PDB file of C-alpha atoms in Angstrom:
ATOM      1  CA  MET A  52      22.643 -11.885 -18.705  1.00 63.00           C
ATOM      2  CA  LEU A  53      24.081 -10.219 -15.622  1.00 74.00           C
ATOM      3  CA  ARG A  54      21.140  -7.826 -15.488  1.00 86.00           C
ATOM      4  CA  ILE A  55      18.671 -10.693 -15.429  1.00 90.00           C
ATOM      5  CA  ARG A  56      20.748 -12.428 -12.774  1.00 89.00           C
ATOM      6  CA  LYS A  57      20.800  -9.250 -10.633  1.00 91.00           C
ATOM      7  CA  MET A  58      17.028  -8.947 -10.888  1.00 93.00           C
ATOM      8  CA  THR A  59      16.668 -12.618 -10.003  1.00 93.00           C
ATOM      9  CA  VAL A  60      18.972 -12.291  -6.984  1.00 93.00           C
ATOM     10  CA  LEU A  61      17.097  -9.183  -5.829  1.00 94.00           C
ATOM     11  CA  SER A  62      13.764 -10.987  -6.209  1.00 95.00           C
ATOM     12  CA  LEU A  63      14.952 -14.059  -4.315  1.00 95.00           C
ATOM     13  CA  LEU A  64      16.425 -11.974  -1.491  1.00 95.00           C
ATOM     14  CA  THR A  65      13.186  -9.995  -1.273  1.00 96.00           C
ATOM     15  CA  ALA A  66      11.202 -13.233  -1.112  1.00 96.00           C
ATOM     16  CA  ALA A  67      13.492 -14.585   1.626  1.00 95.00           C
ATOM     17  CA  ALA A  68      13.250 -11.385   3.678  1.00 95.00           C
ATOM     18  CA  VAL A  69       9.469 -11.210   3.312  1.00 95.00           C
ATOM     19  CA  ALA A  70       9.053 -14.901   4.159  1.00 95.00           C
ATOM     20  CA  GLY A  71      11.255 -14.447   7.224  1.00 91.00           C
ATOM     21  CA  ARG A  72       9.263 -11.415   8.316  1.00 91.00           C
ATOM     22  CA  LEU A  73       5.969 -13.240   7.891  1.00 92.00           C
ATOM     23  CA  LEU A  74       7.241 -16.360   9.635  1.00 89.00           C
ATOM     24  CA  ILE A  75       8.204 -14.525  12.821  1.00 84.00           C
ATOM     25  CA  HIS A  76       5.684 -11.679  12.611  1.00 77.00           C
ATOM     26  CA  GLY A  77       4.642  -9.923  15.778  1.00 75.00           C
ATOM     27  CA  ILE A  78       7.710  -9.743  18.005  1.00 78.00           C
ATOM     28  CA  ASN A  79       9.807  -7.320  15.924  1.00 80.00           C
ATOM     29  CA  ILE A  80      12.546  -9.889  15.452  1.00 86.00           C
ATOM     30  CA  GLN A  81      12.879 -10.910  11.820  1.00 87.00           C
ATOM     31  CA  PRO A  82      15.656 -11.595   9.315  1.00 92.00           C
ATOM     32  CA  ALA A  83      14.479  -8.885   6.900  1.00 95.00           C
ATOM     33  CA  THR A  84      16.840  -6.200   8.168  1.00 96.00           C
ATOM     34  CA  ILE A  85      19.987  -8.322   8.025  1.00 96.00           C
ATOM     35  CA  ILE A  86      19.149  -9.440   4.484  1.00 96.00           C
ATOM     36  CA  ILE A  87      18.701  -5.798   3.478  1.00 97.00           C
ATOM     37  CA  ILE A  88      21.979  -4.850   5.178  1.00 97.00           C
ATOM     38  CA  LEU A  89      23.906  -7.631   3.449  1.00 96.00           C
ATOM     39  CA  THR A  90      22.341  -6.774   0.099  1.00 96.00           C
ATOM     40  CA  GLY A  91      23.590  -3.199   0.380  1.00 96.00           C
ATOM     41  CA  TRP A  92      26.954  -4.279   1.790  1.00 95.00           C
ATOM     42  CA  PHE A  93      27.732  -6.813  -0.917  1.00 95.00           C
ATOM     43  CA  PHE A  94      25.823  -5.567  -3.976  1.00 95.00           C
ATOM     44  CA  GLY A  95      25.889  -1.787  -3.636  1.00 93.00           C
ATOM     45  CA  TRP A  96      23.556   1.050  -2.834  1.00 96.00           C
ATOM     46  CA  LYS A  97      21.142   0.552  -5.729  1.00 95.00           C
ATOM     47  CA  MET A  98      20.364  -3.046  -4.814  1.00 95.00           C
ATOM     48  CA  GLY A  99      20.348  -2.231  -1.085  1.00 96.00           C
ATOM     49  CA  LEU A 100      17.879   0.601  -1.597  1.00 97.00           C
ATOM     50  CA  ALA A 101      15.700  -1.476  -3.938  1.00 96.00           C
ATOM     51  CA  GLU A 102      15.750  -4.420  -1.521  1.00 97.00           C
ATOM     52  CA  GLY A 103      14.623  -2.245   1.376  1.00 97.00           C
ATOM     53  CA  LEU A 104      11.824  -0.629  -0.614  1.00 97.00           C
ATOM     54  CA  MET A 105      10.580  -3.950  -1.956  1.00 97.00           C
ATOM     55  CA  VAL A 106      10.631  -5.734   1.407  1.00 97.00           C
ATOM     56  CA  GLY A 107       8.564  -2.960   2.970  1.00 95.00           C
ATOM     57  CA  LEU A 108       6.020  -2.944   0.166  1.00 97.00           C
ATOM     58  CA  VAL A 109       5.690  -6.682  -0.486  1.00 96.00           C
ATOM     59  CA  SER A 110       5.490  -7.676   3.180  1.00 94.00           C
ATOM     60  CA  ASP A 111       2.838  -5.034   3.814  1.00 94.00           C
ATOM     61  CA  LEU A 112       0.837  -6.294   0.843  1.00 95.00           C
ATOM     62  CA  VAL A 113       0.414  -9.461   2.885  1.00 94.00           C
ATOM     63  CA  LEU A 114       0.287  -7.980   6.405  1.00 92.00           C
ATOM     64  CA  GLY A 115      -1.785  -4.965   5.458  1.00 91.00           C
ATOM     65  CA  LEU A 116      -1.005  -1.616   3.895  1.00 94.00           C
ATOM     66  CA  GLY A 117      -1.390   1.497   5.966  1.00 92.00           C
ATOM     67  CA  TYR A 118      -0.004   4.934   6.708  1.00 91.00           C
ATOM     68  CA  TRP A 119       3.126   3.205   8.060  1.00 92.00           C
ATOM     69  CA  THR A 120       4.018   1.480   4.758  1.00 95.00           C
ATOM     70  CA  PRO A 121       5.885   4.422   3.147  1.00 96.00           C
ATOM     71  CA  PHE A 122       7.794   4.925   6.385  1.00 96.00           C
ATOM     72  CA  GLN A 123       8.796   1.248   6.536  1.00 95.00           C
ATOM     73  CA  MET A 124       9.868   1.406   2.905  1.00 97.00           C
ATOM     74  CA  ALA A 125      11.884   4.556   3.592  1.00 97.00           C
ATOM     75  CA  ALA A 126      13.475   3.092   6.733  1.00 97.00           C
ATOM     76  CA  TRP A 127      14.534  -0.190   5.153  1.00 97.00           C
ATOM     77  CA  GLY A 128      15.508   1.541   1.912  1.00 97.00           C
ATOM     78  CA  LEU A 129      17.753   3.941   3.829  1.00 97.00           C
ATOM     79  CA  ILE A 130      19.273   1.059   5.800  1.00 97.00           C
ATOM     80  CA  GLY A 131      20.061  -0.751   2.526  1.00 97.00           C
ATOM     81  CA  LEU A 132      21.523   2.426   1.045  1.00 97.00           C
ATOM     82  CA  ILE A 133      23.687   3.249   4.081  1.00 97.00           C
ATOM     83  CA  SER A 134      24.860  -0.362   4.321  1.00 96.00           C
ATOM     84  CA  SER A 135      26.659  -0.036   1.007  1.00 96.00           C
ATOM     85  CA  PHE A 136      28.876   2.668   2.532  1.00 96.00           C
ATOM     86  CA  ILE A 137      29.681   0.747   5.738  1.00 94.00           C
ATOM     87  CA  PRO A 138      33.373  -0.285   5.718  1.00 93.00           C
ATOM     88  CA  LYS A 139      34.047  -3.999   5.315  1.00 89.00           C
ATOM     89  CA  ASN A 140      35.000  -4.361   8.967  1.00 91.00           C
ATOM     90  CA  LYS A 141      33.274  -6.968  11.106  1.00 88.00           C
ATOM     91  CA  PHE A 142      33.206  -4.801  14.239  1.00 93.00           C
ATOM     92  CA  ILE A 143      31.591  -1.923  12.385  1.00 95.00           C
ATOM     93  CA  TYR A 144      29.202  -4.409  10.770  1.00 95.00           C
ATOM     94  CA  VAL A 145      28.083  -5.756  14.165  1.00 95.00           C
ATOM     95  CA  GLY A 146      27.609  -2.207  15.433  1.00 96.00           C
ATOM     96  CA  TRP A 147      25.574  -1.368  12.340  1.00 97.00           C
ATOM     97  CA  LEU A 148      23.341  -4.390  12.972  1.00 96.00           C
ATOM     98  CA  ALA A 149      22.393  -2.904  16.341  1.00 96.00           C
ATOM     99  CA  VAL A 150      22.188   0.729  15.227  1.00 97.00           C
ATOM    100  CA  SER A 151      19.988  -0.125  12.240  1.00 96.00           C
ATOM    101  CA  GLY A 152      17.295  -1.490  14.554  1.00 94.00           C
ATOM    102  CA  TYR A 153      17.136   1.870  16.315  1.00 96.00           C
ATOM    103  CA  LEU A 154      17.385   3.822  13.044  1.00 96.00           C
ATOM    104  CA  PHE A 155      14.370   1.913  11.738  1.00 95.00           C
ATOM    105  CA  GLY A 156      12.396   2.905  14.842  1.00 93.00           C
ATOM    106  CA  LEU A 157      13.485   6.532  14.572  1.00 93.00           C
ATOM    107  CA  ILE A 158      12.300   6.785  10.970  1.00 94.00           C
ATOM    108  CA  MET A 159       9.040   5.051  11.879  1.00 92.00           C
ATOM    109  CA  ALA A 160       8.546   7.707  14.582  1.00 91.00           C
ATOM    110  CA  PHE A 161       7.963  10.269  11.843  1.00 90.00           C
ATOM    111  CA  SER A 162       4.766   8.393  11.010  1.00 89.00           C
ATOM    112  CA  TYR A 163       3.440   9.423  14.424  1.00 86.00           C
ATOM    113  CA  PHE A 164       3.088  12.983  13.153  1.00 87.00           C
ATOM    114  CA  ILE A 165       0.124  11.693  11.134  1.00 87.00           C
ATOM    115  CA  MET A 166      -1.651  10.998  14.424  1.00 82.00           C
ATOM    116  CA  SER A 167      -0.551  14.130  16.257  1.00 82.00           C
ATOM    117  CA  PRO A 168       1.293  17.295  15.225  1.00 87.00           C
ATOM    118  CA  ASN A 169       2.407  17.810  18.839  1.00 88.00           C
ATOM    119  CA  ILE A 170       6.149  17.132  19.125  1.00 90.00           C
ATOM    120  CA  TRP A 171       5.839  16.090  22.782  1.00 91.00           C
ATOM    121  CA  ILE A 172       3.218  13.453  22.030  1.00 89.00           C
ATOM    122  CA  VAL A 173       5.336  12.140  19.159  1.00 87.00           C
ATOM    123  CA  ALA A 174       8.428  12.098  21.401  1.00 89.00           C
ATOM    124  CA  GLY A 175       6.477  10.188  24.051  1.00 89.00           C
ATOM    125  CA  MET A 176       5.274   7.675  21.480  1.00 88.00           C
ATOM    126  CA  TYR A 177       8.827   7.255  20.198  1.00 90.00           C
ATOM    127  CA  LEU A 178      10.208   6.724  23.700  1.00 91.00           C
ATOM    128  CA  SER A 179       7.502   4.170  24.478  1.00 89.00           C
ATOM    129  CA  GLY A 180       8.558   2.271  21.353  1.00 87.00           C
ATOM    130  CA  LEU A 181      12.259   2.047  22.272  1.00 92.00           C
ATOM    131  CA  PHE A 182      11.555  -1.307  23.891  1.00 92.00           C
ATOM    132  CA  PHE A 183      10.471  -2.681  20.496  1.00 92.00           C
ATOM    133  CA  ASP A 184      13.418  -1.010  18.777  1.00 92.00           C
ATOM    134  CA  THR A 185      15.653  -2.859  21.225  1.00 94.00           C
ATOM    135  CA  TYR A 186      13.988  -6.124  20.152  1.00 94.00           C
ATOM    136  CA  HIS A 187      14.742  -5.173  16.556  1.00 93.00           C
ATOM    137  CA  ALA A 188      18.405  -4.419  17.360  1.00 95.00           C
ATOM    138  CA  VAL A 189      18.842  -7.599  19.424  1.00 95.00           C
ATOM    139  CA  GLY A 190      17.112  -9.625  16.708  1.00 94.00           C
ATOM    140  CA  ASN A 191      19.536  -8.230  14.134  1.00 94.00           C
ATOM    141  CA  LEU A 192      22.442  -9.264  16.356  1.00 95.00           C
ATOM    142  CA  MET A 193      20.944 -12.731  16.836  1.00 94.00           C
ATOM    143  CA  PHE A 194      20.592 -13.204  13.080  1.00 93.00           C
ATOM    144  CA  GLY A 195      24.110 -11.810  12.805  1.00 92.00           C
ATOM    145  CA  LEU A 196      25.321 -15.062  14.364  1.00 92.00           C
ATOM    146  CA  PHE A 197      24.607 -16.617  10.959  1.00 90.00           C
ATOM    147  CA  SER A 198      26.817 -14.038   9.244  1.00 89.00           C
ATOM    148  CA  PRO A 199      29.728 -16.399   8.438  1.00 90.00           C
ATOM    149  CA  VAL A 200      27.392 -18.612   6.392  1.00 93.00           C
ATOM    150  CA  LEU A 201      25.604 -15.627   4.873  1.00 92.00           C
ATOM    151  CA  PHE A 202      28.922 -13.962   3.980  1.00 92.00           C
ATOM    152  CA  LYS A 203      29.938 -17.036   1.982  1.00 93.00           C
ATOM    153  CA  LEU A 204      26.651 -17.076   0.085  1.00 92.00           C
ATOM    154  CA  PHE A 205      26.655 -13.338  -0.609  1.00 92.00           C
ATOM    155  CA  ARG A 206      30.355 -13.321  -1.628  1.00 91.00           C
ATOM    156  CA  LYS A 207      29.767 -16.182  -4.047  1.00 92.00           C
ATOM    157  CA  GLU A 208      26.891 -14.296  -5.681  1.00 90.00           C
ATOM    158  CA  GLN A 209      28.888 -11.055  -5.610  1.00 89.00           C
ATOM    159  CA  ARG A 210      31.614 -12.749  -7.652  1.00 90.00           C
ATOM    160  CA  ALA A 211      29.042 -14.243 -10.037  1.00 89.00           C
ATOM    161  CA  LEU A 212      27.557 -10.781 -10.586  1.00 88.00           C
ATOM    162  CA  ASN A 213      31.037  -9.334 -11.097  1.00 84.00           C
ATOM    163  CA  ILE A 214      30.562  -6.713  -8.364  1.00 83.00           C
ATOM    164  CA  LYS A 215      33.658  -5.465  -6.575  1.00 73.00           C
TER     165      LYS A 215
END
């Protein structure tokens, strides 16, 4: 039964993250990243990684698949994976919310090599995108204001799934 419940929780969290991304699409501020972070933090690396991969794939099925899709999946998957190893310290958590926005942008920068093999062009494209990465980081911090409520929900489900 716990396996079915884990799959259900993962599916519902994916649906919530995708719906949040679609709802606020276009300004690079969405709740997807914080949901992925909390999934990894509370439920472990496997669920964090799976959540990140699924959010990238499912949201792009709606928004449009492209060369960027594997990079988004990798970025969010890595964020979910790393989140499981972040110490349960609120200051480190807040820092990780900000850093993960920039990490996402850095991983997405590797997709620029598809357009140009020139490292200087890719570096210029990455630097021009830092503004949007800052939106992502600030958005994560803004959604982090809801963390006390989210912590209660995730802890309750963590206990129900018998995850320590």
